[in-house]
PDB file of C-alpha atoms in Angstrom:
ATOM      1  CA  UNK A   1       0.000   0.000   0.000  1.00  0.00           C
ATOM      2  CA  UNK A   2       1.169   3.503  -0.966  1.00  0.00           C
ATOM      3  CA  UNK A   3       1.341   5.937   1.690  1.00  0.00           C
ATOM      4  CA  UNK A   4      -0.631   9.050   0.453  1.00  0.00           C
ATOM      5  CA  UNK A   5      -0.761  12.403   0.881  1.00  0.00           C
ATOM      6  CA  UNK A   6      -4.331  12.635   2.101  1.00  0.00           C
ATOM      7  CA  UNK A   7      -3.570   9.715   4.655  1.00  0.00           C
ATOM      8  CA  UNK A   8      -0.749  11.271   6.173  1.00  0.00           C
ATOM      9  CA  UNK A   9      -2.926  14.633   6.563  1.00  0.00           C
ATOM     10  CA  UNK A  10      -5.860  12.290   7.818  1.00  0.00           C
ATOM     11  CA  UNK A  11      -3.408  10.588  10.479  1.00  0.00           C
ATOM     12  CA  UNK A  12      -1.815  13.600  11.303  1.00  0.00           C
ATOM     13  CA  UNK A  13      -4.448  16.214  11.364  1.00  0.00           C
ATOM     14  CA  UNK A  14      -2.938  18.328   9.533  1.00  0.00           C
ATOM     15  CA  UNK A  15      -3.440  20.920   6.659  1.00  0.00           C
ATOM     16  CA  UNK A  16      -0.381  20.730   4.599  1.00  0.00           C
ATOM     17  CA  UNK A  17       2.409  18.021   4.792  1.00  0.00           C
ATOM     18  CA  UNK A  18       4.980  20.888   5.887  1.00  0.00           C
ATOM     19  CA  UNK A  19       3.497  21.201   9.392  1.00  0.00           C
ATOM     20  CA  UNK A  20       3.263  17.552   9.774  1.00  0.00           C
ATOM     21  CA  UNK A  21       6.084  16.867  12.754  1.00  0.00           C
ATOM     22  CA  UNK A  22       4.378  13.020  14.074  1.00  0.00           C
ATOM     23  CA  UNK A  23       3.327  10.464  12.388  1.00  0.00           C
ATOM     24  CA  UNK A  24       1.538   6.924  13.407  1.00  0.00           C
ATOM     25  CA  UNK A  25       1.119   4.409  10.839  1.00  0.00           C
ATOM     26  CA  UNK A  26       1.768   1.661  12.653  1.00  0.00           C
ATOM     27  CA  UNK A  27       0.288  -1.690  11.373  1.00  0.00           C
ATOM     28  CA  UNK A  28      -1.021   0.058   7.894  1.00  0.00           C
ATOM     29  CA  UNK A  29       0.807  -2.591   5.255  1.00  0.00           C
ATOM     30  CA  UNK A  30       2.748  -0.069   3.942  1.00  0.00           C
ATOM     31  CA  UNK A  31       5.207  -0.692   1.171  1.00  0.00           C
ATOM     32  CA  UNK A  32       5.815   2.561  -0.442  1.00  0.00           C
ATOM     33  CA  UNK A  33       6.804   5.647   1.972  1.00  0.00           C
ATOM     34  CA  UNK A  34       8.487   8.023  -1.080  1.00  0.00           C
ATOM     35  CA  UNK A  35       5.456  10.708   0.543  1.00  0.00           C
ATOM     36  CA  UNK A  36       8.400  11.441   3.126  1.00  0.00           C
ATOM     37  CA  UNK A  37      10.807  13.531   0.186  1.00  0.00           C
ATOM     38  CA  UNK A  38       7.558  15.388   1.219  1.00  0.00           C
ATOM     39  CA  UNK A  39       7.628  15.666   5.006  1.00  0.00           C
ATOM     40  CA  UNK A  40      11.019  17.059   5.396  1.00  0.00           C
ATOM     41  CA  UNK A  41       9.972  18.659   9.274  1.00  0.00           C
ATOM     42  CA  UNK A  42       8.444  15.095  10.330  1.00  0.00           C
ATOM     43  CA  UNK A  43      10.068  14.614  13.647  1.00  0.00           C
ATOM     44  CA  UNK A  44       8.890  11.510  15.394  1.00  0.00           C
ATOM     45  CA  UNK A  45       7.636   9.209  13.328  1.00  0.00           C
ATOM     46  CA  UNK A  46       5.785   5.407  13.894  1.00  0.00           C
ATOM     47  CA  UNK A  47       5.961   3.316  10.587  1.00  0.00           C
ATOM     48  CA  UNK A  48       6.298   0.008  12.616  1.00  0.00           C
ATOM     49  CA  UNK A  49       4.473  -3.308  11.960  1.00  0.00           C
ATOM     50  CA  UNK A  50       4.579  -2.791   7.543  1.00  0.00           C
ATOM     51  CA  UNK A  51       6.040  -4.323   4.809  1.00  0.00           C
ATOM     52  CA  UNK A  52       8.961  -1.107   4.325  1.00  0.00           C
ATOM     53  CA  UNK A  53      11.491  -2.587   1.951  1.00  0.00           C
ATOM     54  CA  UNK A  54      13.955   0.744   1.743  1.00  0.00           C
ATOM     55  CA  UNK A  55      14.721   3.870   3.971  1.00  0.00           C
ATOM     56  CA  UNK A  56      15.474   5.787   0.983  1.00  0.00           C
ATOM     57  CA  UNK A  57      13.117   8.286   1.336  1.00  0.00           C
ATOM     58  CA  UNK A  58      13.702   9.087   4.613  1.00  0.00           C
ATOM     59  CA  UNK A  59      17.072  10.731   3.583  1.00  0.00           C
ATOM     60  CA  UNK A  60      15.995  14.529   3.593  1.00  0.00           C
ATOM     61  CA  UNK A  61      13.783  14.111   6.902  1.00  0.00           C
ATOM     62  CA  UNK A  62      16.761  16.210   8.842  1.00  0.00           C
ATOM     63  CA  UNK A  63      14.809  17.124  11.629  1.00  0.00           C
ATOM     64  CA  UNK A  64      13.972  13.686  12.779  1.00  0.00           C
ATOM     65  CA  UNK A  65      14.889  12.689  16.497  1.00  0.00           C
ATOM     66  CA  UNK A  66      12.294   9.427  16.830  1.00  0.00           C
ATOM     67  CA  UNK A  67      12.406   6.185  14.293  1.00  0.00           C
ATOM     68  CA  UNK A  68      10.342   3.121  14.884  1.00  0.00           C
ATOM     69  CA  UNK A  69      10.320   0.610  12.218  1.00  0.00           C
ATOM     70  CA  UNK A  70       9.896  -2.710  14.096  1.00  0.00           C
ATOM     71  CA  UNK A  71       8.386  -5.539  12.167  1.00  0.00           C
ATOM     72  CA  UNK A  72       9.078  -4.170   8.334  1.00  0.00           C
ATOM     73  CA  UNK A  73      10.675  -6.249   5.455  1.00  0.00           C
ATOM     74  CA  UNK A  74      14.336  -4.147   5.270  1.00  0.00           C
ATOM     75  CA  UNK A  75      16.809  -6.795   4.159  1.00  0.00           C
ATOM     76  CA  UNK A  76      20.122  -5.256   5.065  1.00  0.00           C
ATOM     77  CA  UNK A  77      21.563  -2.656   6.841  1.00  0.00           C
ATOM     78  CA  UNK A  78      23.234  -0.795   4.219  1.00  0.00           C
ATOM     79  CA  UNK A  79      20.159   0.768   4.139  1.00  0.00           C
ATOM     80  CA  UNK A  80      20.700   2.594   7.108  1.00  0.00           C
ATOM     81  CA  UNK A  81      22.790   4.559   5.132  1.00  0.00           C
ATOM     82  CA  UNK A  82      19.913   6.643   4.105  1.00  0.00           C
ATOM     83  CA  UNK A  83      19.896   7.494   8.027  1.00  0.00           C
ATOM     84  CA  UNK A  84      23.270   8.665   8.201  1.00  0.00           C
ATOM     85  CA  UNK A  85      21.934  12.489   7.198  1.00  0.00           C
ATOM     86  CA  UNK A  86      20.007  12.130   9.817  1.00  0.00           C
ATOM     87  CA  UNK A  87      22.373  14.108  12.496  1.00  0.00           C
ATOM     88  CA  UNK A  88      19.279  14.599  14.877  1.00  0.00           C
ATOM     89  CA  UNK A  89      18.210  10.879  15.169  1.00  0.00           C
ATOM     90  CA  UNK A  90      18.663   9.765  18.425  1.00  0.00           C
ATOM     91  CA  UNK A  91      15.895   6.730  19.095  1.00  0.00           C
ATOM     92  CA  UNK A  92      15.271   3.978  16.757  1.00  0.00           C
ATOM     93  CA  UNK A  93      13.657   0.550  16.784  1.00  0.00           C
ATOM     94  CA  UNK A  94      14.881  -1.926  13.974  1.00  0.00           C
ATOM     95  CA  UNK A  95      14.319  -5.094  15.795  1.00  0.00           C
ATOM     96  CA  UNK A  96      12.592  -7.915  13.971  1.00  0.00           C
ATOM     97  CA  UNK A  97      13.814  -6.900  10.929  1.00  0.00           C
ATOM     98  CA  UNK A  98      15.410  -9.515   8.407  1.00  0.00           C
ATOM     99  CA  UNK A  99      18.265  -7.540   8.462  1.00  0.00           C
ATOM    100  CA  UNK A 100      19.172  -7.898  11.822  1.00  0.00           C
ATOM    101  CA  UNK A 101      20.295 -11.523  11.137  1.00  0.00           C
ATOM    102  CA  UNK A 102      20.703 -13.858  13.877  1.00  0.00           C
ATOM    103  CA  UNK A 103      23.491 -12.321  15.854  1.00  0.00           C
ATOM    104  CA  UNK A 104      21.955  -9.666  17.803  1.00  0.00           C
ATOM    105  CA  UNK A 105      25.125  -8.224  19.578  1.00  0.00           C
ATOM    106  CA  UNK A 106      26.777  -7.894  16.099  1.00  0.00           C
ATOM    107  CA  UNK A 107      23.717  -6.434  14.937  1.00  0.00           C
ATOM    108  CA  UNK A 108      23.832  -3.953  17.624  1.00  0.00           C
ATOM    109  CA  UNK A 109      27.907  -2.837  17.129  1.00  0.00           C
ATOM    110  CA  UNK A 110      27.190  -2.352  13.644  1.00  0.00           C
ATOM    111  CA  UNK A 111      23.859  -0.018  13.809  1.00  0.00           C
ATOM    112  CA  UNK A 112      25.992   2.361  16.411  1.00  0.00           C
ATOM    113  CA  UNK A 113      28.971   2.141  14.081  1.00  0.00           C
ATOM    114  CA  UNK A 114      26.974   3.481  11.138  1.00  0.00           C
ATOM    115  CA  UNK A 115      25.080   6.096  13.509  1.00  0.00           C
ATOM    116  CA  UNK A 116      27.028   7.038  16.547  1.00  0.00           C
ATOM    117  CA  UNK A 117      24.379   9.803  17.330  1.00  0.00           C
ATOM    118  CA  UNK A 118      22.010   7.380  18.633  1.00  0.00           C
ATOM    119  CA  UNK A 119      20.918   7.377  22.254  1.00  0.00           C
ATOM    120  CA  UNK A 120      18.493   4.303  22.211  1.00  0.00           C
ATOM    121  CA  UNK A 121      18.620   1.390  19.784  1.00  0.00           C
ATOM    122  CA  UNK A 122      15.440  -1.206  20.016  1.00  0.00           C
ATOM    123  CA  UNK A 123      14.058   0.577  23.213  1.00  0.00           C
ATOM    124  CA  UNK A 124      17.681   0.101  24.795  1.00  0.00           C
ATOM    125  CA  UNK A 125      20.153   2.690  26.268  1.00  0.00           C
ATOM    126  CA  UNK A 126      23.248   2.849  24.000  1.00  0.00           C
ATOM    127  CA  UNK A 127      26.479   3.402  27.044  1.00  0.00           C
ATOM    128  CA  UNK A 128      29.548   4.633  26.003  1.00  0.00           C
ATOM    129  CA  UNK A 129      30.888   1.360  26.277  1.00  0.00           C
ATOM    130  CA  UNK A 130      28.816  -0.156  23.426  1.00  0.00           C
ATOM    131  CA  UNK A 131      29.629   3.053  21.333  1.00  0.00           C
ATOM    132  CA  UNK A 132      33.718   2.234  21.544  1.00  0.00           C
ATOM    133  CA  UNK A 133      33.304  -1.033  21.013  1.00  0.00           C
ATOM    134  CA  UNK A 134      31.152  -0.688  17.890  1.00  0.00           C
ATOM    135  CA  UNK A 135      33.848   1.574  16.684  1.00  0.00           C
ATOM    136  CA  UNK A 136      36.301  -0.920  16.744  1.00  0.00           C
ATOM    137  CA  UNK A 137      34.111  -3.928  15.958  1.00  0.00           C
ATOM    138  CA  UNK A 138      31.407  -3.018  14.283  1.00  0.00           C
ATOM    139  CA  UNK A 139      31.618  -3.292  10.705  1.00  0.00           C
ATOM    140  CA  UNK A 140      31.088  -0.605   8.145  1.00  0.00           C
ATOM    141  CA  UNK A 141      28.149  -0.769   6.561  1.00  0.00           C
ATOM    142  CA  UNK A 142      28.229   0.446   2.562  1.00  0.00           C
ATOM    143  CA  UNK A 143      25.656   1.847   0.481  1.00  0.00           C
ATOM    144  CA  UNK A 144      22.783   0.115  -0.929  1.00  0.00           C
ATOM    145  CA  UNK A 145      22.437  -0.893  -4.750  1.00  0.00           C
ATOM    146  CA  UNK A 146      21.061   1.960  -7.093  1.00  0.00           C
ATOM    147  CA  UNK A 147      18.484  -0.810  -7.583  1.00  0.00           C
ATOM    148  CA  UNK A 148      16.896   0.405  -3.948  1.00  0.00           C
ATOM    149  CA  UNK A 149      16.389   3.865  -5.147  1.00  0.00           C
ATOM    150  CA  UNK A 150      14.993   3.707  -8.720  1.00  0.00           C
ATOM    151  CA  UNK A 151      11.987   4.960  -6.999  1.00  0.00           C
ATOM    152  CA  UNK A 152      12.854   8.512  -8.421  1.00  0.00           C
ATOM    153  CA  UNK A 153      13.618  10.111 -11.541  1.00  0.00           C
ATOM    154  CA  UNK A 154      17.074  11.644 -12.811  1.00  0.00           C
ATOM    155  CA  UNK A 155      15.716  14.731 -11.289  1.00  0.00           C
ATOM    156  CA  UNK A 156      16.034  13.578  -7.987  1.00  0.00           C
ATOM    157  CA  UNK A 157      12.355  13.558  -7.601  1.00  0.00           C
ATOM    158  CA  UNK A 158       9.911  10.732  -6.933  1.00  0.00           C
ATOM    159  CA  UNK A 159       8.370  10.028 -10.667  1.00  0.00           C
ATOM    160  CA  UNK A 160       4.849  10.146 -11.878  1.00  0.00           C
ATOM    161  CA  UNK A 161       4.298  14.033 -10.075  1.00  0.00           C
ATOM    162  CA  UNK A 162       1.383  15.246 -11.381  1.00  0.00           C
ATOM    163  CA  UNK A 163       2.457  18.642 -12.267  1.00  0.00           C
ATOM    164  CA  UNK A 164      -1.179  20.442 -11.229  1.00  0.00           C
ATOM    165  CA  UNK A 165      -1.702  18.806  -7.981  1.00  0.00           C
ATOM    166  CA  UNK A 166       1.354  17.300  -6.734  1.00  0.00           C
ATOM    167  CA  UNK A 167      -0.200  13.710  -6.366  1.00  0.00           C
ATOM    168  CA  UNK A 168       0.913  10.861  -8.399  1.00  0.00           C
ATOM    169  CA  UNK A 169      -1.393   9.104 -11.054  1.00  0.00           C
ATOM    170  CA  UNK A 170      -2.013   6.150  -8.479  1.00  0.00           C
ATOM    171  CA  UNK A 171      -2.604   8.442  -5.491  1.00  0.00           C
ATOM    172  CA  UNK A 172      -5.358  10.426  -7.625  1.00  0.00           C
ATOM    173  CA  UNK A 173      -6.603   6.568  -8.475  1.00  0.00           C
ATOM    174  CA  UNK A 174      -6.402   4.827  -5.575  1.00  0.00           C
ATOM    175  CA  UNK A 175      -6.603   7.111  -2.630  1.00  0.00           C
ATOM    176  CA  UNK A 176      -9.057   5.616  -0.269  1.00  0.00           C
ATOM    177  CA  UNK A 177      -9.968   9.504   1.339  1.00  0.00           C
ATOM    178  CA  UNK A 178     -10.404  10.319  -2.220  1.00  0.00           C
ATOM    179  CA  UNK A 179     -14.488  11.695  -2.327  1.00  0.00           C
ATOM    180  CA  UNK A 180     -14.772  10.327   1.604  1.00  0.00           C
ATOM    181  CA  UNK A 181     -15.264  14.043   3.183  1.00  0.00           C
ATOM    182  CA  UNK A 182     -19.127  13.929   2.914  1.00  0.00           C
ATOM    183  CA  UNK A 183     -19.272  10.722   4.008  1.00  0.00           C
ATOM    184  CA  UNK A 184     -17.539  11.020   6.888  1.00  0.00           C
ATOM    185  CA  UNK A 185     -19.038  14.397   8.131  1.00  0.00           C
ATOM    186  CA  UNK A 186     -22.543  12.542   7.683  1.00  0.00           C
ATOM    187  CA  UNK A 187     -21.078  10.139   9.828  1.00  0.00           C
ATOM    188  CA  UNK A 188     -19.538  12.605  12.388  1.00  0.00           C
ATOM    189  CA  UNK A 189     -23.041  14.655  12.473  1.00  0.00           C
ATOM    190  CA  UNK A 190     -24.851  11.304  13.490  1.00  0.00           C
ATOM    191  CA  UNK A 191     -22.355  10.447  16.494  1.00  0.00           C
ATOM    192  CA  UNK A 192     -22.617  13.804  17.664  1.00  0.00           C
ATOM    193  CA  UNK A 193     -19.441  15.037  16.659  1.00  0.00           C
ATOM    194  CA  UNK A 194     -18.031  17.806  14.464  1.00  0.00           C
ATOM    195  CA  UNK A 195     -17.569  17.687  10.852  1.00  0.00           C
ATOM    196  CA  UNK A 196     -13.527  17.917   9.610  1.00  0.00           C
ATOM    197  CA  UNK A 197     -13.871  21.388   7.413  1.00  0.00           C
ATOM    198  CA  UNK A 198     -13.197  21.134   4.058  1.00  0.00           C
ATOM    199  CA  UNK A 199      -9.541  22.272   4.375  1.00  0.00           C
ATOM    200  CA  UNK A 200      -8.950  19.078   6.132  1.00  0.00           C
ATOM    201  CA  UNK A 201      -9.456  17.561   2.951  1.00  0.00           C
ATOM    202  CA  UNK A 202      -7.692  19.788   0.402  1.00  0.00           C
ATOM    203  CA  UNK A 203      -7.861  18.731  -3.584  1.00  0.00           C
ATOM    204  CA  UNK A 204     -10.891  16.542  -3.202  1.00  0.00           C
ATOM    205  CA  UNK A 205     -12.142  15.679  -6.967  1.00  0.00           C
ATOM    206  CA  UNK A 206     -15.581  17.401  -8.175  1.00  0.00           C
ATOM    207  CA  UNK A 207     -15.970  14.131  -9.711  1.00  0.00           C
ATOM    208  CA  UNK A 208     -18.712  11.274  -8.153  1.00  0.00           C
ATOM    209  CA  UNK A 209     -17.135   8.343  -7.873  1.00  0.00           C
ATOM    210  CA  UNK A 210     -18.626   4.975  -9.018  1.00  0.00           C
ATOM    211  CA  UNK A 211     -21.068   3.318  -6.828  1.00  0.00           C
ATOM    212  CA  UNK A 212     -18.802   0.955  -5.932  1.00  0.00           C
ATOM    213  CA  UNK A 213     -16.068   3.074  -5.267  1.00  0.00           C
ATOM    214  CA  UNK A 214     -18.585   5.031  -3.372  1.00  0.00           C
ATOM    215  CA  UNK A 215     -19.382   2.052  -0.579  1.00  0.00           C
ATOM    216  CA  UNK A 216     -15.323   1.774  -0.039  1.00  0.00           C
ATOM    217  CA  UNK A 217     -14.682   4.986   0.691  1.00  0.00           C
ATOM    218  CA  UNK A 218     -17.669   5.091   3.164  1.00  0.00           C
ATOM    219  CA  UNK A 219     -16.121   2.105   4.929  1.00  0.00           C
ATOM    220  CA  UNK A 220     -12.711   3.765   5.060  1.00  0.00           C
ATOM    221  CA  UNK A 221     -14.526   6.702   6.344  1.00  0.00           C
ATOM    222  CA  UNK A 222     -15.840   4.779   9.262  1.00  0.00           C
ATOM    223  CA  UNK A 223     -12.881   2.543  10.028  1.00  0.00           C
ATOM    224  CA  UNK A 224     -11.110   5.891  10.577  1.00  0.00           C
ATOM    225  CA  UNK A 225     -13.812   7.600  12.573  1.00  0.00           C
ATOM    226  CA  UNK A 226     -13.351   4.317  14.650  1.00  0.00           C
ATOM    227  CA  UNK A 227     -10.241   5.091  16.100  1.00  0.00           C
ATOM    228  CA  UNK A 228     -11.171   8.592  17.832  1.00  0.00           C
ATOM    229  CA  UNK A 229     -14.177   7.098  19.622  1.00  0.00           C
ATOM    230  CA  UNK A 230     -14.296   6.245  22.621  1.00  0.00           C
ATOM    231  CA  UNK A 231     -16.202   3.905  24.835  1.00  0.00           C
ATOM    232  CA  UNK A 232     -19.469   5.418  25.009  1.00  0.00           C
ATOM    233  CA  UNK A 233     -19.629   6.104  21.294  1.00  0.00           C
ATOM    234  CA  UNK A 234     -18.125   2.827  20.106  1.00  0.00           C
ATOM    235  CA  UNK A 235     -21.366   1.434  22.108  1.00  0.00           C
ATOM    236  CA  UNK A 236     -23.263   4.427  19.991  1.00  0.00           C
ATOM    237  CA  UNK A 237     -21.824   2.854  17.064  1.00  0.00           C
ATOM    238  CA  UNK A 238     -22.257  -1.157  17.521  1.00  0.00           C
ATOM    239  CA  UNK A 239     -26.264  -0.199  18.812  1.00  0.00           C
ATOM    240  CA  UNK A 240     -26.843   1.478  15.122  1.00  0.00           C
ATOM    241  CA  UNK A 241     -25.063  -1.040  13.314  1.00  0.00           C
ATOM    242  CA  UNK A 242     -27.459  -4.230  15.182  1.00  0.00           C
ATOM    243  CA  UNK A 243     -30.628  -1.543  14.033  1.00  0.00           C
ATOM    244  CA  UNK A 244     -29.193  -1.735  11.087  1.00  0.00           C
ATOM    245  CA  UNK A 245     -28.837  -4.957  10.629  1.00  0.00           C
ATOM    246  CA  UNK A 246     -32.082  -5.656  11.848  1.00  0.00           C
ATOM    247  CA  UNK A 247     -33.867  -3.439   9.188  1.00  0.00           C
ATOM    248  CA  UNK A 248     -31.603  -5.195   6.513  1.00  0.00           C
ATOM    249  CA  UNK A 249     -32.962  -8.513   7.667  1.00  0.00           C
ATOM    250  CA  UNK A 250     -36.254  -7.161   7.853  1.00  0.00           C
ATOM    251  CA  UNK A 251     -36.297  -6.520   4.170  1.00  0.00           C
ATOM    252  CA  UNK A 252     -35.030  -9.382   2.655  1.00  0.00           C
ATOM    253  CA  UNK A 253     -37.772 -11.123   4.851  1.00  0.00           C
ATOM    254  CA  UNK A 254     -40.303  -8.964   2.938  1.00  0.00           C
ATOM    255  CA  UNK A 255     -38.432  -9.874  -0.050  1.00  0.00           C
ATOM    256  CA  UNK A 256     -39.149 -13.354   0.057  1.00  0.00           C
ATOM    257  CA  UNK A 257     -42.102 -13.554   2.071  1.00  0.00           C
ATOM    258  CA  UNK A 258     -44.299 -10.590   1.028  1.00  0.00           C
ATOM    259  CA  UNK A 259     -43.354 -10.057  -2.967  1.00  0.00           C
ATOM    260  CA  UNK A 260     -46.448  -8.090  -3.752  1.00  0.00           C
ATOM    261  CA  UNK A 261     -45.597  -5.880  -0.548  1.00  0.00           C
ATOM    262  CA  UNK A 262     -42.210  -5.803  -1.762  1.00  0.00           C
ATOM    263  CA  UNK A 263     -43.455  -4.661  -4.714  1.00  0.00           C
ATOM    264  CA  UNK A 264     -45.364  -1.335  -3.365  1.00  0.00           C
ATOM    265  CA  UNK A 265     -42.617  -0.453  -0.924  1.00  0.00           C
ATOM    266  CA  UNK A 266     -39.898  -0.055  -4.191  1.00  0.00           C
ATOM    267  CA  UNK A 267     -42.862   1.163  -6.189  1.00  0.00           C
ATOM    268  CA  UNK A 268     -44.014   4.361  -3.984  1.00  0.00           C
ATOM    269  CA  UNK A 269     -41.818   4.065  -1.178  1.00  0.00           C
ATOM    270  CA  UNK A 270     -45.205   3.239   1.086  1.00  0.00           C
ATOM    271  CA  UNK A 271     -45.751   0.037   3.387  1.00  0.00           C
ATOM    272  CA  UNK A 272     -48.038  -1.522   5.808  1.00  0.00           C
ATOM    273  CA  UNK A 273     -47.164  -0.711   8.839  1.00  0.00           C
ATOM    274  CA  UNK A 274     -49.379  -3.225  10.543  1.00  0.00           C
ATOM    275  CA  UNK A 275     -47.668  -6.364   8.448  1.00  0.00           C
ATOM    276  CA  UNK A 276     -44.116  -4.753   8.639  1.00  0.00           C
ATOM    277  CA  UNK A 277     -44.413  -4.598  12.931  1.00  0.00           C
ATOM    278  CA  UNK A 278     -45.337  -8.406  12.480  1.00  0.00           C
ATOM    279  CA  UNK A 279     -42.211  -8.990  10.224  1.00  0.00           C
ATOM    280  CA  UNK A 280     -40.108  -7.516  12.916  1.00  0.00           C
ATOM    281  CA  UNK A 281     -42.014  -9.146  15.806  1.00  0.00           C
ATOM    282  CA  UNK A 282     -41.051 -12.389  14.054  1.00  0.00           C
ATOM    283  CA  UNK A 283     -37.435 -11.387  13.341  1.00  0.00           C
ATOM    284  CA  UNK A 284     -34.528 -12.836  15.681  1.00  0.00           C
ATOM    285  CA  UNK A 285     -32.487 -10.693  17.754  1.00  0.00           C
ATOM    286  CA  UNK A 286     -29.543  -9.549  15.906  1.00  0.00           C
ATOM    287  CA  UNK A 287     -26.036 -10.762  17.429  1.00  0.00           C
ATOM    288  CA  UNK A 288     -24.216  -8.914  19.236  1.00  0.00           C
TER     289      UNK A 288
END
């Protein structure tokens, strides 16, 4: 999954990706991060639990002090080379990487060889002690392939830029906040809560999207409303999701049961109220 420009402002809750200075994506199956030649005043910044194959595009984030990228696909450390820029880096998490290899205190002298600056490496206190010995036997770690970096053009910029927006073809494609800022604020309104103003949710196409399009950007919508709720309003939320389950239920019991009713209530958008309560009366408690 790409990480986009709208997700990062989503995430972030931000207006533009120049004030953006932390950033959680932890456990979001990430496998492209080039958004962060971007980001250059991210300062703390959570990409743990993804599939991350290369740091290259980390390389210009200058002003970042926190790195946690536990649980990612990197294959070797020379790509922690792209780090060494990084002057004000002074916490990262690498463990459970494949390219920490099975020898974790010669994994460990060779991280604070390449970056010296660090003051915690996988949630551990680096002492002075490790630092001299990882100058002495820690070995030097060289620069990754060209391969790992054909992400971007001979310009030195990632490729496929749109030139009027700034968004790449597939983030203008496959953008899952693309058209979501109704949806959500319909959402928002019915919890009780405030809508995100439109600025929240800058370049949105004029476009409508297709129908089905339309039903996965609501559902990305509420998966992210999800995660600011609390207790009460998670309960909010399951109690209208069993009513509307129930009403579901209820209709494809008309369906099948009561064609000709069927029939009227698509027809002139009317029903019986008296043979719809005893459709419901007869319907089983939805699951919890």
């Amino acid at each position: 999954m790409k990480l986009t420009r709208k997700l990062v402002l989503a995430k972030a809750k931000a207006s533009d990706l120049d004030s953006v200075k932390k950033l959680n994506c932890w456990g979001c199956n990430l496998t492209d991060i080039s958004i962060f030649t971007q980001i250059p005043h991210i300062e703390v910044l959570t990409l743990s639990v993804n599939s991350i194959l290369s740091l290259s595009s980390l390389s210009g984030c200058v002003c970042l002090s926190e790195l946690y990228l536990r649980r990612n696909l990197i294959p070797s450390l020379s790509e922690l080379s792209h780090l060494r820029p990084l002057t004000r880096l002074r916490v990262l998490w690498l463990a459970e990487n494949p390219c920490c290899g099975t020898d974790p205190s010669q994994y460990r002298l060779n991280v604070l060889r390449s970056l010296p600056h660090l003051h915690k490496l996988d949630n551990q206190v680096v002492t002075e002690e490790e630092l001299a010995l990882a100058r002495k036997e820690g070995e030097e770690i060289t620069t990754p392939p060209a391969a790992a970096q054909n992400q971007f053009s001979t310009s030195g910029q990632p490729e496929n830029i749109s030139s009027t927006n700034g968004q790449t073809e597939a983030e203008s494609e496959n953008d899952p906040l693309n058209y979501s800022m109704e949806e959500t604020n319909k959402i928002r309104e019915q919890l009780g809560m405030k809508p995100i103003p439109r600025d929240k949710f800058p370049s949105l196409s004029s476009q409508s999207p297709r129908p089905a399009a339309r039903k996965s950007h609501t559902l990305e919508a509420v998966l992210m409303l999800l995660e600011d709720l609390e207790e009460e309003e998670l309960r909010i939320v399951h109690t209208a999701t069993q009513n509307r389950q129930l009403r579901a239920h209820t209709h494809l019991k008309l369906t099948h049961t009561q064609p000709e009713l069927t029939h009227t209530l698509q027809g002139d958008r009317t029903i019986d109220t008296h043979t719809l309560t005893i459709c419901r009366e007869r319907t089983p408690d939805v699951e919890g």
